[in-house]
Structures are given as C-alpha cells and as structure tokens.
Short mmCIF file of C-alpha atoms and ligand atoms in Angstrom, two decimals:
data_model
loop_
_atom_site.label_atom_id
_atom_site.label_comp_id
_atom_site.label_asym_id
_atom_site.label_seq_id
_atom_site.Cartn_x
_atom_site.Cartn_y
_atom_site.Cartn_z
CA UNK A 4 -32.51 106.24 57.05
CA UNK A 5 -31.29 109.33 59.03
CA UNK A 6 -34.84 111.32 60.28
CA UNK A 7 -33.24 114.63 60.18
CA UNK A 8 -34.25 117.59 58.09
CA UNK A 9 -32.46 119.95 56.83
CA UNK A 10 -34.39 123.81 58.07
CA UNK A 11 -33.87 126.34 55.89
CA UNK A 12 -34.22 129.37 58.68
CA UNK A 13 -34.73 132.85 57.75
CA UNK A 14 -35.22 134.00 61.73
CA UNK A 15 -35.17 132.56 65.20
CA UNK A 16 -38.39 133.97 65.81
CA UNK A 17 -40.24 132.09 62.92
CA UNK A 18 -38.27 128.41 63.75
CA UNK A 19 -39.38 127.91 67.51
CA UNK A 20 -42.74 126.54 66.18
CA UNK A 21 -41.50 124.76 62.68
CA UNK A 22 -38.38 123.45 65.06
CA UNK A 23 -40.88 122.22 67.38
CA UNK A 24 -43.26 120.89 64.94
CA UNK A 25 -40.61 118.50 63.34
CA UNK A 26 -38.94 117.38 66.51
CA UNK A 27 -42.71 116.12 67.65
CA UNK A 28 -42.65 114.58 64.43
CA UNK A 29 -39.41 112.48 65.35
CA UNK A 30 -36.55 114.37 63.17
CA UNK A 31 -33.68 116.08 64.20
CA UNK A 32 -34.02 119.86 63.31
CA UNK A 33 -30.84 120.69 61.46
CA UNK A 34 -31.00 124.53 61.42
CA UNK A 35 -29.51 126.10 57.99
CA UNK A 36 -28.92 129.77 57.88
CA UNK A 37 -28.90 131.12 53.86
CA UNK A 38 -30.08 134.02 53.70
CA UNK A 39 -28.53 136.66 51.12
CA UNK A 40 -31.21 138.51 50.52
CA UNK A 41 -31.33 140.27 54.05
CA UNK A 42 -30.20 143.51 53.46
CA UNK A 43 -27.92 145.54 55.25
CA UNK A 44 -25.31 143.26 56.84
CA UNK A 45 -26.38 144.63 60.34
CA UNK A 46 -29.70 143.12 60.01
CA UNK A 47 -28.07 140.01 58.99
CA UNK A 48 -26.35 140.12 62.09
CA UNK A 49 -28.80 140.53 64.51
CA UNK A 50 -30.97 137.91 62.78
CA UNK A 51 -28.12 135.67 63.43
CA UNK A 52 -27.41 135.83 66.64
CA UNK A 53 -30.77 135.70 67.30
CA UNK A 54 -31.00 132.29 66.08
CA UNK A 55 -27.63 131.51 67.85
CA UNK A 56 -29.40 132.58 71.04
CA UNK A 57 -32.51 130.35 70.11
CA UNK A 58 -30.42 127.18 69.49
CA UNK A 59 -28.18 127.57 72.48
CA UNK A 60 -31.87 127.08 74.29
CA UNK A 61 -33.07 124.26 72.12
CA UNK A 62 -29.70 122.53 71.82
CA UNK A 63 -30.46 121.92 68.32
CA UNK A 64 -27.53 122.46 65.85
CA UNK A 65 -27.20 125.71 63.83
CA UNK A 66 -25.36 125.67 60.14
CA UNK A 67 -24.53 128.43 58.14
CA UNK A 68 -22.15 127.17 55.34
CA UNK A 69 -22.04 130.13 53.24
CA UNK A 70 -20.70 133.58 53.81
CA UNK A 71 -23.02 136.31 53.66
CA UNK A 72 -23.04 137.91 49.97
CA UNK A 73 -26.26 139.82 48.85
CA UNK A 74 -24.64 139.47 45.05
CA UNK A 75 -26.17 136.28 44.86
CA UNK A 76 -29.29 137.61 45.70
CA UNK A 77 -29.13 140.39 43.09
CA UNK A 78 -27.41 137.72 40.65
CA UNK A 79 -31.07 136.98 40.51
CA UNK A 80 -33.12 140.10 41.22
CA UNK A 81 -32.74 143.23 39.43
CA UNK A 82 -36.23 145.14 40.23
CA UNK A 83 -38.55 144.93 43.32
CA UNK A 84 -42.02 144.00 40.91
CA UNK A 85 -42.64 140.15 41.56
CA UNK A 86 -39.26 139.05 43.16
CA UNK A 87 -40.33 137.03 45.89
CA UNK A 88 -40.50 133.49 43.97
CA UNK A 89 -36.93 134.08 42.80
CA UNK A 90 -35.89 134.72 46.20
CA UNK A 91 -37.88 131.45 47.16
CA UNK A 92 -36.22 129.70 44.47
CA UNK A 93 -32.81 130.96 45.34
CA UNK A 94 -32.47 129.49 48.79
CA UNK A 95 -34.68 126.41 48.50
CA UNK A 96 -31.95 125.90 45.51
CA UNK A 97 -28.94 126.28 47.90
CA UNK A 98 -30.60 124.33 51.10
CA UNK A 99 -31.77 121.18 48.59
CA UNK A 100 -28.40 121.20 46.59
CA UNK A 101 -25.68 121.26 50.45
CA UNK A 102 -28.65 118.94 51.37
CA UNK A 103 -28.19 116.22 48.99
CA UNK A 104 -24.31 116.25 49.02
CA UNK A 105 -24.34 116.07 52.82
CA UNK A 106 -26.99 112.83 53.01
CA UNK A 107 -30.07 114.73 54.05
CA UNK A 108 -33.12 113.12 53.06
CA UNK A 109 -35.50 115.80 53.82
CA UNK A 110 -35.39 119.38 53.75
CA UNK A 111 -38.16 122.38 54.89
CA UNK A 112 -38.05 126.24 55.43
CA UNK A 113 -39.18 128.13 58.74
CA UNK A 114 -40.95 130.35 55.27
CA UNK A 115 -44.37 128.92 55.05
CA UNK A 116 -44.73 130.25 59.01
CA UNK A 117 -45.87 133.70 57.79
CA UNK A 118 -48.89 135.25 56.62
CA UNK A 119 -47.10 138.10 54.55
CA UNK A 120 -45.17 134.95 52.25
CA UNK A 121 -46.84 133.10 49.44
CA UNK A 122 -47.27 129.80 51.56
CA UNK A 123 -48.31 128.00 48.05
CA UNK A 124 -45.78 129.04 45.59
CA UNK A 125 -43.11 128.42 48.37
CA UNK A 126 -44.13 124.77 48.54
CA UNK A 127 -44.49 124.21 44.40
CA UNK A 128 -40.92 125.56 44.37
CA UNK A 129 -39.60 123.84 47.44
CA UNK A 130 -41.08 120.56 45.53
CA UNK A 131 -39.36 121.33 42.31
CA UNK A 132 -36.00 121.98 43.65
CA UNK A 133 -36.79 118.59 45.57
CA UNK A 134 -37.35 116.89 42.65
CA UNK A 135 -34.33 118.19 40.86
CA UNK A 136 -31.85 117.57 43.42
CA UNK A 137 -33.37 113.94 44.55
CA UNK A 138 -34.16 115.29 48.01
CA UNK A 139 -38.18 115.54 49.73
CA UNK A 140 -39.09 118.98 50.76
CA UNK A 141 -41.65 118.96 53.59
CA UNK A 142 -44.01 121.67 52.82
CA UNK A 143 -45.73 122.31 55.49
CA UNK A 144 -48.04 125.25 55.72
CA UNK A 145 -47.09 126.32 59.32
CA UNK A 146 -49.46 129.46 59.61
CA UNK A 147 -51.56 128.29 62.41
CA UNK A 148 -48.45 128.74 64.63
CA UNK A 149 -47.38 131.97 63.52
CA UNK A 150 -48.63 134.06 66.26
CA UNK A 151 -47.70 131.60 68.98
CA UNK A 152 -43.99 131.88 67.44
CA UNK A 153 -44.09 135.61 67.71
CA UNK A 154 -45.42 135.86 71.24
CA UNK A 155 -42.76 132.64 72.29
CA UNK A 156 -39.90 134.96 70.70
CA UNK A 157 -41.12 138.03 72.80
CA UNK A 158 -41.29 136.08 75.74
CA UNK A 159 -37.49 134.97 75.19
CA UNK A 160 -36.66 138.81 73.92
CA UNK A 161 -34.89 137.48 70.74
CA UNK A 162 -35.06 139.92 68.01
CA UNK A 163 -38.17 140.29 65.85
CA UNK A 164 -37.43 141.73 62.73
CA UNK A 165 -40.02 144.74 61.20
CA UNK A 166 -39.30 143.49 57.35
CA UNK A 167 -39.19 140.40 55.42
CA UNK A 168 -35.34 140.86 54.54
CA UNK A 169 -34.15 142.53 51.60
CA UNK A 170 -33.78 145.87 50.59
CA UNK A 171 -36.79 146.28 48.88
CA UNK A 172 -39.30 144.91 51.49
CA UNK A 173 -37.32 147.21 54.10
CA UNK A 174 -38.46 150.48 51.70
CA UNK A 175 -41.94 149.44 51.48
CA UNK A 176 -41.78 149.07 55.45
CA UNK A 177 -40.36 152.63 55.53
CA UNK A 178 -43.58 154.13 53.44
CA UNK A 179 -45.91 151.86 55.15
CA UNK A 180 -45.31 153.32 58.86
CA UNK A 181 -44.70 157.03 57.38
CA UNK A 182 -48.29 156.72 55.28
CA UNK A 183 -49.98 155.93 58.57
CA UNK A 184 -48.13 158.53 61.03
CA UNK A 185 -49.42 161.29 58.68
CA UNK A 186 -53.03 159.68 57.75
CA UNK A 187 -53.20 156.87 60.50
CA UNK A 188 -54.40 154.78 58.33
CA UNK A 189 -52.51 151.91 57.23
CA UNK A 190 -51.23 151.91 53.60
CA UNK A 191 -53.11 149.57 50.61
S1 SF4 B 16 -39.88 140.41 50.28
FE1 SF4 B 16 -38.87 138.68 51.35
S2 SF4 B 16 -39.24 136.86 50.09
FE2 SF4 B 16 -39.65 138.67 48.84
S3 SF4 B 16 -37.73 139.09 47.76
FE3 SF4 B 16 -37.71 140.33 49.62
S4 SF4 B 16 -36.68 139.07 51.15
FE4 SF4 B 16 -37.24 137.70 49.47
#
C-alpha cells in the first residue's frame, strides 16, 4: 500500500508541524492546496506562495488541482451565522473525492492545528466524507503544536495570515482590532 497522505493545507504556516508529524509517522506528505473560501484573491496569493516557499525547504510536493473560484465557496454559504462546518465539509469533500480517484489511501487537513477551528466537528466531518468516498481521514488533533508552528513560520518569515480565510472571518478581524484600539480591550 502507498503510505502517503493526501494534506489538505490551508497555510504554510499551519503544515510545518502536521507535515512533520506525518513524515515521523512514515508517510509521504502530499501537500493539497483547496482553498476557495480565502477571500480576496490577493490573500490567496500570498498564502500560496507561502506554502510554495515552505515546500521548496521541505522538498515535499505541493498540489493545487483546482483554480481558485470563491463561487464554490458561496455555492454553499450564503450568511456568516454558523458557516464554518460547511466550509469544513466543502474541502474535506474535494480533498477525499481527487483523493480516491488518484489512489490515496489516506487523507488529513493542516485544520485541526488551530485553536480558533472546531478541532471536533472537523474530524466527524473529515470521517464522514472518508466514509463516503472509501478513503481514511487521519484526524488528528494537532493543537499541541500550534504555537511551535507559528514561531517555526516566523523564524522562516513566511507569511502569517491575521484571519481564518474568507470574507466573513476577515470583517470580524476588522471589528475585533478597531473594538480594542478605542477600548483596549479585546472584543467578546
Ligand atoms: S471562518 Fe474559516 S472555517 Fe469558518 S467559514 Fe470562514 S474560512 Fe471557513
């Protein structure tokens, strides 16, 4: 059986520690880039390259089989309120489905690495879209490593985004950091 898994990566930043954690594990780290909820294309961009940069280091080998078009993502979303396990469901969906039909066994996402995601919805959909498409998601709940990522992507000076990706998370950045320049408190 091929020990490669398929990486769903939203950001280089986030995959230095899931990339590392599976290639101690014995696979080879198959990055895949699907991401078209990150919103505007310039973001998109620099999260890109980023990753480019990051896997010209590692050596390991960087898909991105679809063009970028945020219509998929609003084929699904239509209002900001609860969006997030759509948005989950969305990519795993994509990254299980090119998986199968291109003899991956195993698939994961770079997504349970952060504290601001829902860690445990992201692996009950990663492990229904597994099911459905006959492929094993790996679920791991990466947190532990999330600020040694972070620091490791400072250190290299790749890009750190300030917002999960699309354009509603970017807003609710936008209110956050003016709520605490004029209170200096941070917004609840
Ligand atoms: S906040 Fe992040 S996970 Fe949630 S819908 Fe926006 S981009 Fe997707």
């Amino acid at each position: 059986m091929r020990k490669e898994v398929l990486l769903h990566t939203c950001c280089a930043p986030c995959s230095i520690y899931v990339g590392e954690f599976f290639e101690k594990k014995g696979f080879e780290v198959v990055h895949m880039f699907y991401n078209p909820n990150i919103h505007p294309f310039e973001e998109y961009r620099r999260r890109w390259e980023a990753l480019n940069d990051l896997v010209c280091k590692t050596g390991r080998k960087l898909i991105a089989p679809f063009p970028y078009n945020p219509l998929e993502y609003f084929s699904v979303i239509q209002e900001g309120e609860g969006r997030c396990p759509q948005c989950y469901r969305l990519r795993l969906t994509q990254v299980a489905r090119w998986g199968k039909e291109h003899g991956f066994s195993f698939f994961s996402t770079t997504l349970t690495i952060s504290p601001y995601q829902d860690v445990a919805c992201i692996q009950r959909i990663g492990g229904e879209v597994g099911s459905d498409f006959g492929i094993t998601f790996l679920g791991v709940d990466f947190r532990e490593g999330f600020a040694e990522s972070m620091q490791r992507a400072k250190n290299l000076n790749l890009y750190r985004q300030k917002y999960c990706g699309c354009i509603f998370s970017r807003w609710e950045g936008v209110k956050r950091r003016i709520w605490k320049s004029l209170t200096g408190r941070s917004f609840s």
